[in-house]
Short mmCIF file of N, CA, C and O in Angstrom, two decimals:
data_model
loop_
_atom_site.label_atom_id
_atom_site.label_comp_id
_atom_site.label_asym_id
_atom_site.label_seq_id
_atom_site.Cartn_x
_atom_site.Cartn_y
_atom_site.Cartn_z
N UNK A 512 13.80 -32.47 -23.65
CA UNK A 512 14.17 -31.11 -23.99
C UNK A 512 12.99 -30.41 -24.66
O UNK A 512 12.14 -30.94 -25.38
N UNK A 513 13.07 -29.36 -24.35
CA UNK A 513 11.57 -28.14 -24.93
C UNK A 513 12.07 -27.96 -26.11
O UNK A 513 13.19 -27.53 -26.36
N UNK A 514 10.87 -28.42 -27.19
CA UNK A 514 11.21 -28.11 -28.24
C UNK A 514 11.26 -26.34 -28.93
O UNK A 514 11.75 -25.79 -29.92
N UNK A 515 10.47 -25.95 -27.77
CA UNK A 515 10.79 -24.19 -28.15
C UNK A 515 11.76 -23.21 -27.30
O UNK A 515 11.67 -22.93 -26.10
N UNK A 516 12.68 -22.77 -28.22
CA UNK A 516 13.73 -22.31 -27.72
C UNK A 516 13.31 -20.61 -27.52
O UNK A 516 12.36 -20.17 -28.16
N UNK A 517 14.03 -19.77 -26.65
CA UNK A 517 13.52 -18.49 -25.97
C UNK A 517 14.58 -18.16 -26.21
O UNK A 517 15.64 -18.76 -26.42
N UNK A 518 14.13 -16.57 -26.15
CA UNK A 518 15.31 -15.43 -26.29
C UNK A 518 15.86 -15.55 -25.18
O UNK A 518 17.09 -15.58 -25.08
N UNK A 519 15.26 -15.61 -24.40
CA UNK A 519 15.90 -15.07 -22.84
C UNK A 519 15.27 -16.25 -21.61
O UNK A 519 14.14 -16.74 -21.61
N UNK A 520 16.38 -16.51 -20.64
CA UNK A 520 15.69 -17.45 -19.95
C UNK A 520 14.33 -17.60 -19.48
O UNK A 520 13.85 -18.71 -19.25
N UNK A 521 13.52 -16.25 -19.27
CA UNK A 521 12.55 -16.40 -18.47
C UNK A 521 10.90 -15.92 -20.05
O UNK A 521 9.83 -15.34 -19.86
N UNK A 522 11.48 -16.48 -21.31
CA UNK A 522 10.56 -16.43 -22.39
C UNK A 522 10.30 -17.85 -22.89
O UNK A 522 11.26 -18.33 -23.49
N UNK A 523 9.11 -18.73 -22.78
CA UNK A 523 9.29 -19.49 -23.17
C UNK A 523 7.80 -20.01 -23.67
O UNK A 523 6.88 -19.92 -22.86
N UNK A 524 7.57 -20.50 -24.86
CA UNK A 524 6.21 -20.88 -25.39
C UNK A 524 6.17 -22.49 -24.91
O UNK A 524 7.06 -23.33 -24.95
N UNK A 525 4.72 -22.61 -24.42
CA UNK A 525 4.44 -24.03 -23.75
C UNK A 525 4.02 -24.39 -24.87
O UNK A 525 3.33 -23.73 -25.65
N UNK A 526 4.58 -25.92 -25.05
CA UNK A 526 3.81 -26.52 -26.41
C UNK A 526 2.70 -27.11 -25.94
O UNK A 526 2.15 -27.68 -26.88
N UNK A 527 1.81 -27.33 -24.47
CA UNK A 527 0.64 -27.20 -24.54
C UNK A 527 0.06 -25.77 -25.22
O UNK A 527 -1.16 -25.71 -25.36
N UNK A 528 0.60 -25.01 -25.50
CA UNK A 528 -0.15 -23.96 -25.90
C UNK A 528 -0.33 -23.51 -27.23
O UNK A 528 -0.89 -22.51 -27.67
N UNK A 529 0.43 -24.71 -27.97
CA UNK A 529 0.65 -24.88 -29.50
C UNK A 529 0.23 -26.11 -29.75
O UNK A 529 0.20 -27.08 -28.98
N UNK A 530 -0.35 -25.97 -31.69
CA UNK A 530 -0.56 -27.39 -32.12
C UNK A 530 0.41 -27.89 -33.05
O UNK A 530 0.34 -27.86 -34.28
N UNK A 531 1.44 -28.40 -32.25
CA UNK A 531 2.71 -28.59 -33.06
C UNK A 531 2.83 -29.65 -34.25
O UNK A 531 2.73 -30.88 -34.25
N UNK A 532 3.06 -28.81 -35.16
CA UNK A 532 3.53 -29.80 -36.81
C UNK A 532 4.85 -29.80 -37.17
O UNK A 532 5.63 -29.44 -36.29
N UNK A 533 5.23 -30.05 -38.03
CA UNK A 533 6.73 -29.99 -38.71
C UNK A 533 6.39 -29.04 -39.75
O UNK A 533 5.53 -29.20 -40.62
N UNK A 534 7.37 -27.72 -39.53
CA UNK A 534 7.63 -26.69 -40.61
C UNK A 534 8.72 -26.90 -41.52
O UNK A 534 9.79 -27.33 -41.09
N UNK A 535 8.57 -26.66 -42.62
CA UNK A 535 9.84 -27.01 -43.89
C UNK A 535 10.41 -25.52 -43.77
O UNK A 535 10.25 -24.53 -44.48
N UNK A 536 10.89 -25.66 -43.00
CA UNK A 536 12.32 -24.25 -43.41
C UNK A 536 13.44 -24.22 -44.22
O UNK A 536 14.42 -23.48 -44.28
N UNK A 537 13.02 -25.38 -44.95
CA UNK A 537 14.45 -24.95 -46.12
C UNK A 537 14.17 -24.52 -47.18
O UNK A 537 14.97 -24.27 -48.08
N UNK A 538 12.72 -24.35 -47.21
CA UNK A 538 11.86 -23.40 -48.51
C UNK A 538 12.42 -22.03 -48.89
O UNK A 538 12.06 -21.36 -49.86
N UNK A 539 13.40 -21.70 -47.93
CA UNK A 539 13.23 -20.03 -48.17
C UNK A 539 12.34 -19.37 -47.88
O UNK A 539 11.15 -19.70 -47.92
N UNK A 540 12.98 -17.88 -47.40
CA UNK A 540 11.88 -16.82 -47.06
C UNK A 540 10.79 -16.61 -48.01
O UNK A 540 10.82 -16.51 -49.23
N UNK A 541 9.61 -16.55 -47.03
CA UNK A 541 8.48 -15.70 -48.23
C UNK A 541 8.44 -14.30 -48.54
O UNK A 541 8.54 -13.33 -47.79
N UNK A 542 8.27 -14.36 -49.85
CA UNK A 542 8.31 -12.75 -49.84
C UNK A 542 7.22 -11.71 -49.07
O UNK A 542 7.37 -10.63 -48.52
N UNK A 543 6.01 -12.61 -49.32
CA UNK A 543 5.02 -11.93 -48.63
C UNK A 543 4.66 -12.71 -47.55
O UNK A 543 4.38 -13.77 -48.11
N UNK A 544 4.45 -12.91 -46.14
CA UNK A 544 3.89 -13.63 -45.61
C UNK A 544 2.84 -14.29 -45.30
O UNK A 544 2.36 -13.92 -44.24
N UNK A 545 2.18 -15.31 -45.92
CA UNK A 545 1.45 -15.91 -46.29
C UNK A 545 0.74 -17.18 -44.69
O UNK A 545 1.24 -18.30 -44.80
N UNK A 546 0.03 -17.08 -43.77
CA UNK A 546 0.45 -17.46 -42.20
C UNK A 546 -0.58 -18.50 -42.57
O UNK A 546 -1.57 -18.23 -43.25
N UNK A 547 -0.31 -19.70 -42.08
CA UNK A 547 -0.71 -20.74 -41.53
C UNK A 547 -1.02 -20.95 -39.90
O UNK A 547 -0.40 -20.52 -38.93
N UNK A 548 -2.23 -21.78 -39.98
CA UNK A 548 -2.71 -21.92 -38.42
C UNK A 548 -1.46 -22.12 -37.67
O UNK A 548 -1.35 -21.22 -36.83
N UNK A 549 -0.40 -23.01 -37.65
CA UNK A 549 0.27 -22.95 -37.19
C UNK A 549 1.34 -21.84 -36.90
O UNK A 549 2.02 -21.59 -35.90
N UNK A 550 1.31 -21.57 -37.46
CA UNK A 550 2.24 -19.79 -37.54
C UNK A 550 1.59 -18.96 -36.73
O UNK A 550 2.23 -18.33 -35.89
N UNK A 551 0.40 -18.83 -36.83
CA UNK A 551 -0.65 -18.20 -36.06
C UNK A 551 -0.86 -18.48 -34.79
O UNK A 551 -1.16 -17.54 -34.06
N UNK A 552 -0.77 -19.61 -34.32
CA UNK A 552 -0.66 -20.30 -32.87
C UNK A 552 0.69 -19.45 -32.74
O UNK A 552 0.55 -18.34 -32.22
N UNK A 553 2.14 -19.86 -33.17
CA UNK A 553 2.87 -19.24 -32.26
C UNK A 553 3.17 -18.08 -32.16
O UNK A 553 3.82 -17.64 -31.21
N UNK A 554 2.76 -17.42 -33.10
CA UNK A 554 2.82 -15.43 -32.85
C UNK A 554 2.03 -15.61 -31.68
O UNK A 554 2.53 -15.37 -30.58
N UNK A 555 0.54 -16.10 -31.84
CA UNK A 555 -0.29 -16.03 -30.60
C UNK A 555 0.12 -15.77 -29.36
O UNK A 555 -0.13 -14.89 -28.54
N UNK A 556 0.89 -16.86 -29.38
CA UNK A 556 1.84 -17.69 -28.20
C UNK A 556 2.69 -16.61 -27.57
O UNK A 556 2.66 -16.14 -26.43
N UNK A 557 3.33 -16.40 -28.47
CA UNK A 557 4.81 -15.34 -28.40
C UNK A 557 3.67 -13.98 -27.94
O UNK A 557 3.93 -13.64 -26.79
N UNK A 558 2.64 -13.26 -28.46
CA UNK A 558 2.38 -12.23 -27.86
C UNK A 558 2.03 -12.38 -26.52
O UNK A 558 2.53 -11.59 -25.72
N UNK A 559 1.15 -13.36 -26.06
CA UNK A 559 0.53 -13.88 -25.11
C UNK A 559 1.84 -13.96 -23.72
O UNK A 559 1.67 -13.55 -22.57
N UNK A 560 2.96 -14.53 -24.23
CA UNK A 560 4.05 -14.37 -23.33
C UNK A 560 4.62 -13.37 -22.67
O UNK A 560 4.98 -13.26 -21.50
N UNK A 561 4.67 -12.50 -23.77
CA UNK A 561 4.72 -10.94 -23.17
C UNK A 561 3.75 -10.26 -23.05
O UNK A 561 4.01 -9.37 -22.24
N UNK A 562 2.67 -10.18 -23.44
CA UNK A 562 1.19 -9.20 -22.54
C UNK A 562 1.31 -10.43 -21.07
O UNK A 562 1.52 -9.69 -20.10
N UNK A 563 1.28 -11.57 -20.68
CA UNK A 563 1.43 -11.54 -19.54
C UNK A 563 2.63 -11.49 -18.61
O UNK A 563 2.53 -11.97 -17.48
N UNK A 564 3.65 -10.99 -18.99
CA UNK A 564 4.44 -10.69 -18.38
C UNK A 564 4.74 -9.19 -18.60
O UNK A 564 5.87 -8.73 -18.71
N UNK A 565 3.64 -8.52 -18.66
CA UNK A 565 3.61 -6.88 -18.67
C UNK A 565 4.76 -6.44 -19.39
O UNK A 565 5.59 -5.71 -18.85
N UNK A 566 4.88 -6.88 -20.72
CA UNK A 566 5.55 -5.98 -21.66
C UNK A 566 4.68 -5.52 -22.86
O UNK A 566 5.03 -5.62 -24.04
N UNK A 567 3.42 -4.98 -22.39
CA UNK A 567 2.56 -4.11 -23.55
C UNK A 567 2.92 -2.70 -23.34
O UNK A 567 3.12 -2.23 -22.22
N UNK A 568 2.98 -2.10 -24.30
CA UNK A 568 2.63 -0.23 -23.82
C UNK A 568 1.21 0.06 -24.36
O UNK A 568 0.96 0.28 -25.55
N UNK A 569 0.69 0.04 -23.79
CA UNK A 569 -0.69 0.27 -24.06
C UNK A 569 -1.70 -1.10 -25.09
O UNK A 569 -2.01 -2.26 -24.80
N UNK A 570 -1.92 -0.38 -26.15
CA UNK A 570 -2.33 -1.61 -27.20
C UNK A 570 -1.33 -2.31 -28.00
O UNK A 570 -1.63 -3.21 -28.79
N UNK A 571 -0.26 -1.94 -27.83
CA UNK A 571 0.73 -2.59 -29.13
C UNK A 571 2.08 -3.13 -27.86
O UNK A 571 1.88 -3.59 -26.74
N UNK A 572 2.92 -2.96 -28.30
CA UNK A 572 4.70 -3.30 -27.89
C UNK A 572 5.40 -2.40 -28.14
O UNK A 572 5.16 -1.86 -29.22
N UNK A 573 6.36 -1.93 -27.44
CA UNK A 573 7.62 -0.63 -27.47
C UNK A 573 8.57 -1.54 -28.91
O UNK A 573 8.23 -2.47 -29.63
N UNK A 574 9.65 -0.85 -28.84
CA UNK A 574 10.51 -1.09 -29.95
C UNK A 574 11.22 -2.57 -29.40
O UNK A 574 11.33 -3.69 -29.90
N UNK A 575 11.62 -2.01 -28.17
CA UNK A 575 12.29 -3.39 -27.58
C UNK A 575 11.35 -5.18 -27.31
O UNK A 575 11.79 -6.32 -27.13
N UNK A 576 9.53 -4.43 -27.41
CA UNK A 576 9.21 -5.93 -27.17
C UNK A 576 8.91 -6.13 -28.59
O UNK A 576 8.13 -7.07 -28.68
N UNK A 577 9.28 -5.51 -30.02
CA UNK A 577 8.70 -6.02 -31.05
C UNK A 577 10.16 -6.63 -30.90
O UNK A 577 10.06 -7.84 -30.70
N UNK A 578 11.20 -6.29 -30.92
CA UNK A 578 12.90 -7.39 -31.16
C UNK A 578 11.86 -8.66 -30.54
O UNK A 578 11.24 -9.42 -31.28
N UNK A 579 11.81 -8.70 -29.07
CA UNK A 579 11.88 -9.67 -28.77
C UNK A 579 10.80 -11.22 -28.79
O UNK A 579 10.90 -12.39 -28.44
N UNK A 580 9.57 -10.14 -29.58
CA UNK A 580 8.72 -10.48 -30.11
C UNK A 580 9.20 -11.31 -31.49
O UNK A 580 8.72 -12.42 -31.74
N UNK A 581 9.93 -10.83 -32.13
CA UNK A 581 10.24 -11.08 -33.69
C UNK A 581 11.53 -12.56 -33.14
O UNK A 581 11.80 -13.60 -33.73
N UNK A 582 11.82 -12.26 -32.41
CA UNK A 582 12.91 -13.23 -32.08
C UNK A 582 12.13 -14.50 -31.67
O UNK A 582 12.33 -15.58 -32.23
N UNK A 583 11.16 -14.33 -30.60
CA UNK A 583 11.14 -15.45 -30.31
C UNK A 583 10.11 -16.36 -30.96
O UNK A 583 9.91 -17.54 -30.64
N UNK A 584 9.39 -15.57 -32.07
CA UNK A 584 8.44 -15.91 -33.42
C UNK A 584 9.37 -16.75 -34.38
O UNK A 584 9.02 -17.81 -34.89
N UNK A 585 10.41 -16.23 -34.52
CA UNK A 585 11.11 -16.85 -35.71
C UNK A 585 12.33 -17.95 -34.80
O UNK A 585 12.99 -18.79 -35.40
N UNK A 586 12.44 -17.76 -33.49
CA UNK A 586 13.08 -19.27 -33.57
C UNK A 586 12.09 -20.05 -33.10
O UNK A 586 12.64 -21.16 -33.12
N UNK A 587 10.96 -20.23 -32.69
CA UNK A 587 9.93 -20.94 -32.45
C UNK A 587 9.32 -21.79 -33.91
O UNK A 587 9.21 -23.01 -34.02
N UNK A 588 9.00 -20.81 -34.86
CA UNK A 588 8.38 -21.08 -35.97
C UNK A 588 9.40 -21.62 -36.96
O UNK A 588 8.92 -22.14 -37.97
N UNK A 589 10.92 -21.59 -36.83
CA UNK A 589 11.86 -21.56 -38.30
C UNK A 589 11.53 -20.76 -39.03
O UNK A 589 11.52 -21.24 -40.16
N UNK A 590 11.33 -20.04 -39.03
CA UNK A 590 11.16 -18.79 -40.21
C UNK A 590 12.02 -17.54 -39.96
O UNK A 590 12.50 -17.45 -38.83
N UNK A 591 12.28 -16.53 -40.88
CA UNK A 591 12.43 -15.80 -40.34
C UNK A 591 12.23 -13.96 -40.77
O UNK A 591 13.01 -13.13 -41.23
N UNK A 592 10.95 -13.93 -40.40
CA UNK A 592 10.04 -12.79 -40.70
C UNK A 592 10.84 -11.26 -40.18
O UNK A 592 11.71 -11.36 -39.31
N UNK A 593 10.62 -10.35 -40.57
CA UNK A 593 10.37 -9.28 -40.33
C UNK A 593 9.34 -8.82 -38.93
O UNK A 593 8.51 -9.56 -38.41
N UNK A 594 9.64 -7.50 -38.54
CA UNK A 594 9.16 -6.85 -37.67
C UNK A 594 7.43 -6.64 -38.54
O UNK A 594 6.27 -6.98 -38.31
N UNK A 595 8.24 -5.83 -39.70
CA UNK A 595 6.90 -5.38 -40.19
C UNK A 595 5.89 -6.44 -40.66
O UNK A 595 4.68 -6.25 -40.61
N UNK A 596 6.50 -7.64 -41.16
CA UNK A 596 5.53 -8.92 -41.00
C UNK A 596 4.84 -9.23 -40.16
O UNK A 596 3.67 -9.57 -40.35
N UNK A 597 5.40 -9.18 -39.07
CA UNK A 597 4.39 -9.79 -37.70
C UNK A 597 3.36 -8.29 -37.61
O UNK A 597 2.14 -8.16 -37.65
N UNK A 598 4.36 -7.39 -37.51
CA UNK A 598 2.69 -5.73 -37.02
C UNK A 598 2.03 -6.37 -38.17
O UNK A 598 1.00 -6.94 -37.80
N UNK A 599 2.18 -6.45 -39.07
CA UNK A 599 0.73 -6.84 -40.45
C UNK A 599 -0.20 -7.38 -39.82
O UNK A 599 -1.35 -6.99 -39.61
N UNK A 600 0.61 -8.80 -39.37
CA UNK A 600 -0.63 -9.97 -38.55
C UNK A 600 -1.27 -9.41 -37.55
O UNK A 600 -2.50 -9.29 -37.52
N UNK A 601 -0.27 -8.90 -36.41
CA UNK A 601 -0.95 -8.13 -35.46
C UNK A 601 -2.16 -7.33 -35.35
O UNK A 601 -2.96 -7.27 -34.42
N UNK A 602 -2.14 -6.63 -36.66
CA UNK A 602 -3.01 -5.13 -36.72
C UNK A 602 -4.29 -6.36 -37.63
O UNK A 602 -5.49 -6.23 -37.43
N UNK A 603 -3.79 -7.34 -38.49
CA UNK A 603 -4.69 -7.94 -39.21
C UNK A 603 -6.05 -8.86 -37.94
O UNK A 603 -7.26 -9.09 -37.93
N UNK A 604 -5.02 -9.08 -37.17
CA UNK A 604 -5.63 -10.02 -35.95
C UNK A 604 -6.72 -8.88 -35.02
O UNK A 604 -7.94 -8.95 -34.88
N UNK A 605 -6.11 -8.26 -34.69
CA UNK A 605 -6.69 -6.91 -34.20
C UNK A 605 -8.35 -6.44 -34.88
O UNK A 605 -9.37 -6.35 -34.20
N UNK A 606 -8.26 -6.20 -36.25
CA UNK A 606 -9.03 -5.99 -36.97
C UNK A 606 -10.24 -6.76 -36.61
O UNK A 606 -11.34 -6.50 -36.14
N UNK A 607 -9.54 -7.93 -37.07
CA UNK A 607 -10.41 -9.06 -37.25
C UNK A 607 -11.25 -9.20 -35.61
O UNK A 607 -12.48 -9.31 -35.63
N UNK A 608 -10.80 -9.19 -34.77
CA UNK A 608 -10.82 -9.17 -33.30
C UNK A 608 -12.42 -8.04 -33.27
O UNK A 608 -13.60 -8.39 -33.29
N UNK A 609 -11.92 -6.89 -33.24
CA UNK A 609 -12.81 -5.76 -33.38
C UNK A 609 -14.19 -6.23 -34.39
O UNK A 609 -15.30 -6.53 -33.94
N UNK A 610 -13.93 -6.22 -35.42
CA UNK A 610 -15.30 -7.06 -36.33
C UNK A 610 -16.26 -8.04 -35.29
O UNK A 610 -17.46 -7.85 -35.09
N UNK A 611 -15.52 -9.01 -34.72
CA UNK A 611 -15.77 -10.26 -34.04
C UNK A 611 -16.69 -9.47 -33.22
O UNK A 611 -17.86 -9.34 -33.57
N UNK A 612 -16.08 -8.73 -31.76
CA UNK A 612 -16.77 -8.15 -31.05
C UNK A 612 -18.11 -7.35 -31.18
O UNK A 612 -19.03 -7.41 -30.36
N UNK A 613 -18.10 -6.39 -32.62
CA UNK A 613 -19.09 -6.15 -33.07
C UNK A 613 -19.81 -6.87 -33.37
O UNK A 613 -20.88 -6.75 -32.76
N UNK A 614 -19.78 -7.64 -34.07
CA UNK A 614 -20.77 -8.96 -34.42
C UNK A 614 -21.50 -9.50 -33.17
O UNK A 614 -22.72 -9.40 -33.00
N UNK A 615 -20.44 -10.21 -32.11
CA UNK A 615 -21.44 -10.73 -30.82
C UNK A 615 -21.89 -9.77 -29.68
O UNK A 615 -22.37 -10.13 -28.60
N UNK A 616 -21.64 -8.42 -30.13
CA UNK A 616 -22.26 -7.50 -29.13
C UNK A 616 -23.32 -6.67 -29.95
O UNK A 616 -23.37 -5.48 -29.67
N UNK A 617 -24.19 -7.15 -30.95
CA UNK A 617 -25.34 -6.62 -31.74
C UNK A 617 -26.43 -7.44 -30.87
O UNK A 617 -26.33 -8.60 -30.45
N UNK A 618 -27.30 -6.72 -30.75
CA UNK A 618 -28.91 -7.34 -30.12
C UNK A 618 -29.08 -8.45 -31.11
O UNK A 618 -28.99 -8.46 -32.34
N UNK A 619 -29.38 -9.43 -30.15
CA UNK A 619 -30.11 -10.62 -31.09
C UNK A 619 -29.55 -11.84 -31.57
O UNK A 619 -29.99 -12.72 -32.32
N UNK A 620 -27.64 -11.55 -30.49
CA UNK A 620 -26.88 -12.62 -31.12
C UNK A 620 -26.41 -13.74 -30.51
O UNK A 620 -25.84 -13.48 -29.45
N UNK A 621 -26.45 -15.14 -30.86
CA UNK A 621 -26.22 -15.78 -29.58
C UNK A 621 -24.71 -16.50 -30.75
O UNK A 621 -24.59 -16.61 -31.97
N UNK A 622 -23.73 -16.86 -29.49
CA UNK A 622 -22.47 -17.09 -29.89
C UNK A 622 -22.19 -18.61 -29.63
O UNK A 622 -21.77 -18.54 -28.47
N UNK A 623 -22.16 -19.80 -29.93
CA UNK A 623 -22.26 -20.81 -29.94
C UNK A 623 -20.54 -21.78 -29.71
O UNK A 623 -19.93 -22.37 -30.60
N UNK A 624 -20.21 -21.66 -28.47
CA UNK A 624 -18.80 -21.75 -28.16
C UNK A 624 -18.13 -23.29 -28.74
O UNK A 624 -16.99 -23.50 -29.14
N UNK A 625 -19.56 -24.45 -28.60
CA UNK A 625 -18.51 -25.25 -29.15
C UNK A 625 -18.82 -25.81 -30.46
O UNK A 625 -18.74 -26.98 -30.83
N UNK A 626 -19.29 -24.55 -31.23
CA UNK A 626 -19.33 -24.84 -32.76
C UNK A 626 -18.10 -23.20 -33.46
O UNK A 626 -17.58 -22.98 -34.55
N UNK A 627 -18.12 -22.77 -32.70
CA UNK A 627 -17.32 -21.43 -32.64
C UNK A 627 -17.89 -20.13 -33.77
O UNK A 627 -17.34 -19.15 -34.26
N UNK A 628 -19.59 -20.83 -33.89
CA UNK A 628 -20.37 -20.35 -35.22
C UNK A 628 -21.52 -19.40 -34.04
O UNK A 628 -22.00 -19.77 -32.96
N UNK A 629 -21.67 -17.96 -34.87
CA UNK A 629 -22.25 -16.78 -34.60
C UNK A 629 -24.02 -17.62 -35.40
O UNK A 629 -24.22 -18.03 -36.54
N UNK A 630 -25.16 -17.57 -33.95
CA UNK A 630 -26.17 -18.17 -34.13
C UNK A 630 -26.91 -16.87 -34.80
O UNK A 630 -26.69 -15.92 -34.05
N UNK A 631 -27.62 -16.52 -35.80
CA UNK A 631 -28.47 -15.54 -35.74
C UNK A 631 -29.26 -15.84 -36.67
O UNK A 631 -29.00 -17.03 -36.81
N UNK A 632 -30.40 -15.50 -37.72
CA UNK A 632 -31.24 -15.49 -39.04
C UNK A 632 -29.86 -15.21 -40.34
O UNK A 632 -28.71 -14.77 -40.28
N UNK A 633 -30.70 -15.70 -41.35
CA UNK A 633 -30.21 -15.43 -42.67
C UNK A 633 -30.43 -13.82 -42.61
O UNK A 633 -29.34 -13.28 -42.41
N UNK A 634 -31.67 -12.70 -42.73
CA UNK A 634 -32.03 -12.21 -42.30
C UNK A 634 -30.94 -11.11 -41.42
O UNK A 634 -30.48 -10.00 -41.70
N UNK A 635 -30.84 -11.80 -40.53
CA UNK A 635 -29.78 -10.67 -39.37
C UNK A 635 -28.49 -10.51 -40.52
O UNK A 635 -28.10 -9.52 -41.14
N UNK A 636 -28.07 -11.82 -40.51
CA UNK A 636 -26.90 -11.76 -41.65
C UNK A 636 -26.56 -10.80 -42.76
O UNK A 636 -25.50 -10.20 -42.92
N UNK A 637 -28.14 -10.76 -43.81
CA UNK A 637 -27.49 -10.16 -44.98
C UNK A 637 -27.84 -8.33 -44.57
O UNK A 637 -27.46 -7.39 -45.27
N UNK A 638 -28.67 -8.20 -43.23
CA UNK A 638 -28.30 -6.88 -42.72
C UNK A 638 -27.23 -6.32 -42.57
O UNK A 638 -27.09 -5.21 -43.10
N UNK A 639 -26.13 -6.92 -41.82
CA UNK A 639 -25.12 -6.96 -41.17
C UNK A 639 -24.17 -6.91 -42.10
O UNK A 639 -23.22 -6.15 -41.91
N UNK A 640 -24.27 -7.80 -43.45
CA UNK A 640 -23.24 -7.47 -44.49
C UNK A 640 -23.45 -6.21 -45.02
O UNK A 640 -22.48 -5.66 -45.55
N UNK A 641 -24.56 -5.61 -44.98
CA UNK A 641 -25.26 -4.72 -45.96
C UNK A 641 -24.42 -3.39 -45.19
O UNK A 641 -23.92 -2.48 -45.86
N UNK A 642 -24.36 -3.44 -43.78
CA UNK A 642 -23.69 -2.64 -43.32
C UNK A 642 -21.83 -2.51 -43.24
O UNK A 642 -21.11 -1.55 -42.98
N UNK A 643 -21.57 -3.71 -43.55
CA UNK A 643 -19.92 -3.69 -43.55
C UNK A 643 -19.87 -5.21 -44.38
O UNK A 643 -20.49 -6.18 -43.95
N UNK A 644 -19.06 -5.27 -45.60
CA UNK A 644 -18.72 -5.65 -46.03
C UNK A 644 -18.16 -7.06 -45.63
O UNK A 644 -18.41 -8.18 -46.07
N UNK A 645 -17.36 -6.65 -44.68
CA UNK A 645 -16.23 -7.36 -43.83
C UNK A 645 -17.37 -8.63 -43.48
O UNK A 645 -17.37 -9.66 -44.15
N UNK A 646 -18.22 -8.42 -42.48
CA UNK A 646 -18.83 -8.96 -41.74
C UNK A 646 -18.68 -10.40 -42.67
O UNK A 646 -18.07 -11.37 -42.21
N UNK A 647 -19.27 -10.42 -43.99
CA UNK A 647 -19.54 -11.78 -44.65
C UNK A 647 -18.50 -12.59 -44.49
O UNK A 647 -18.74 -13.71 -44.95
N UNK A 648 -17.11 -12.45 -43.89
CA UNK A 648 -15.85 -13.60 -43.57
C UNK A 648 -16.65 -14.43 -42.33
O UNK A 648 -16.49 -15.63 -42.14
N UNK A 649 -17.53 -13.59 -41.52
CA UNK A 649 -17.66 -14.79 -40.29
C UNK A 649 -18.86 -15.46 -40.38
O UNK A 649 -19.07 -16.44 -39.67
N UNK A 650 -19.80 -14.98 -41.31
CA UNK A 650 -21.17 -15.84 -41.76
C UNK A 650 -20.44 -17.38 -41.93
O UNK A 650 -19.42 -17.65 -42.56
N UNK A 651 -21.30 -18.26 -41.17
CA UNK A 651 -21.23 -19.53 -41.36
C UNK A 651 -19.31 -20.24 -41.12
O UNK A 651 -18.93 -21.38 -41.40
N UNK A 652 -18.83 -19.61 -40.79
CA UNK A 652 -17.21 -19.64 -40.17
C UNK A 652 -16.99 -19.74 -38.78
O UNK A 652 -17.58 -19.04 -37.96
N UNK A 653 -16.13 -20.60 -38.50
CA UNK A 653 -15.53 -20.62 -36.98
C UNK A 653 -15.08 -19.37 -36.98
O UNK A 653 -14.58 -18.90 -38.00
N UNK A 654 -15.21 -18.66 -35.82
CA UNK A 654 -14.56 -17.70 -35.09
C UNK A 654 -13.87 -17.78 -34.27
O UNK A 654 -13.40 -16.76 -33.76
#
């Protein structure tokens, strides 16, 4: 039996496509959501299910794919989050996404896939912070 259960027959997260652990759901809700890699894999998962099965409206989800978004996040994960929890991650992921791109589309950068580390000078680096703040999360960090 699939250990991930779907809203609807034809929604379903492959646990090849997750790195499955045991979640303690009898902790109680968080107040703030606080996401673990694993949590993060299955939002992943769960968006990934519906952008390929053409339920995006443009860059985000209509009202009806955030339900079904939020549904099939929280019986996948045991948790059980909010709408506006997951857009947080979303728009946080997004962000982060955009930074990324900037970073490996600057002259001079080579992207190093199976260290998941941005190759450049110390040098390029404290330029790059000097210009956005942000940037210093992916110095010396998997991406």
């Amino acid at each position: 039996m699939d250990p991930f259960v779907s809203p609807q027959p034809n929604y379903h997260l492959h646990s090849s496509t997750l790195n499955a652990q045991q979640v303690d759901s009898q902790s109680g809700p968080r107040k703030h959501a606080q996401w673990i890699n694993y949590e993060t894999n299955i939002f992943v998962a769960a968006c990934e299910t519906l952008i390929v099965d053409g339920h995006q409206n443009g860059k985000c989800f209509t009202k009806y794919e955030w339900q079904t978004l939020v549904h099939l996040f929280n019986t996948n994960s045991g948790n059980n989050w909010s709408k506006q929890q997951l857009k947080n991650r979303w728009d946080a992921l997004c962000l982060k996404h955009k930074r990324f791109e900037e970073l490996i589309n600057s002259s001079g950068v080579a992207y190093d896939t199976s260290t998941g580390l941005i190759s450049v000078s110390t040098e390029w680096w404290d330029q790059k912070i000097k210009e956005k703040k942000e940037y210093k999360k992916y110095k010396d960090k998997d991406c």
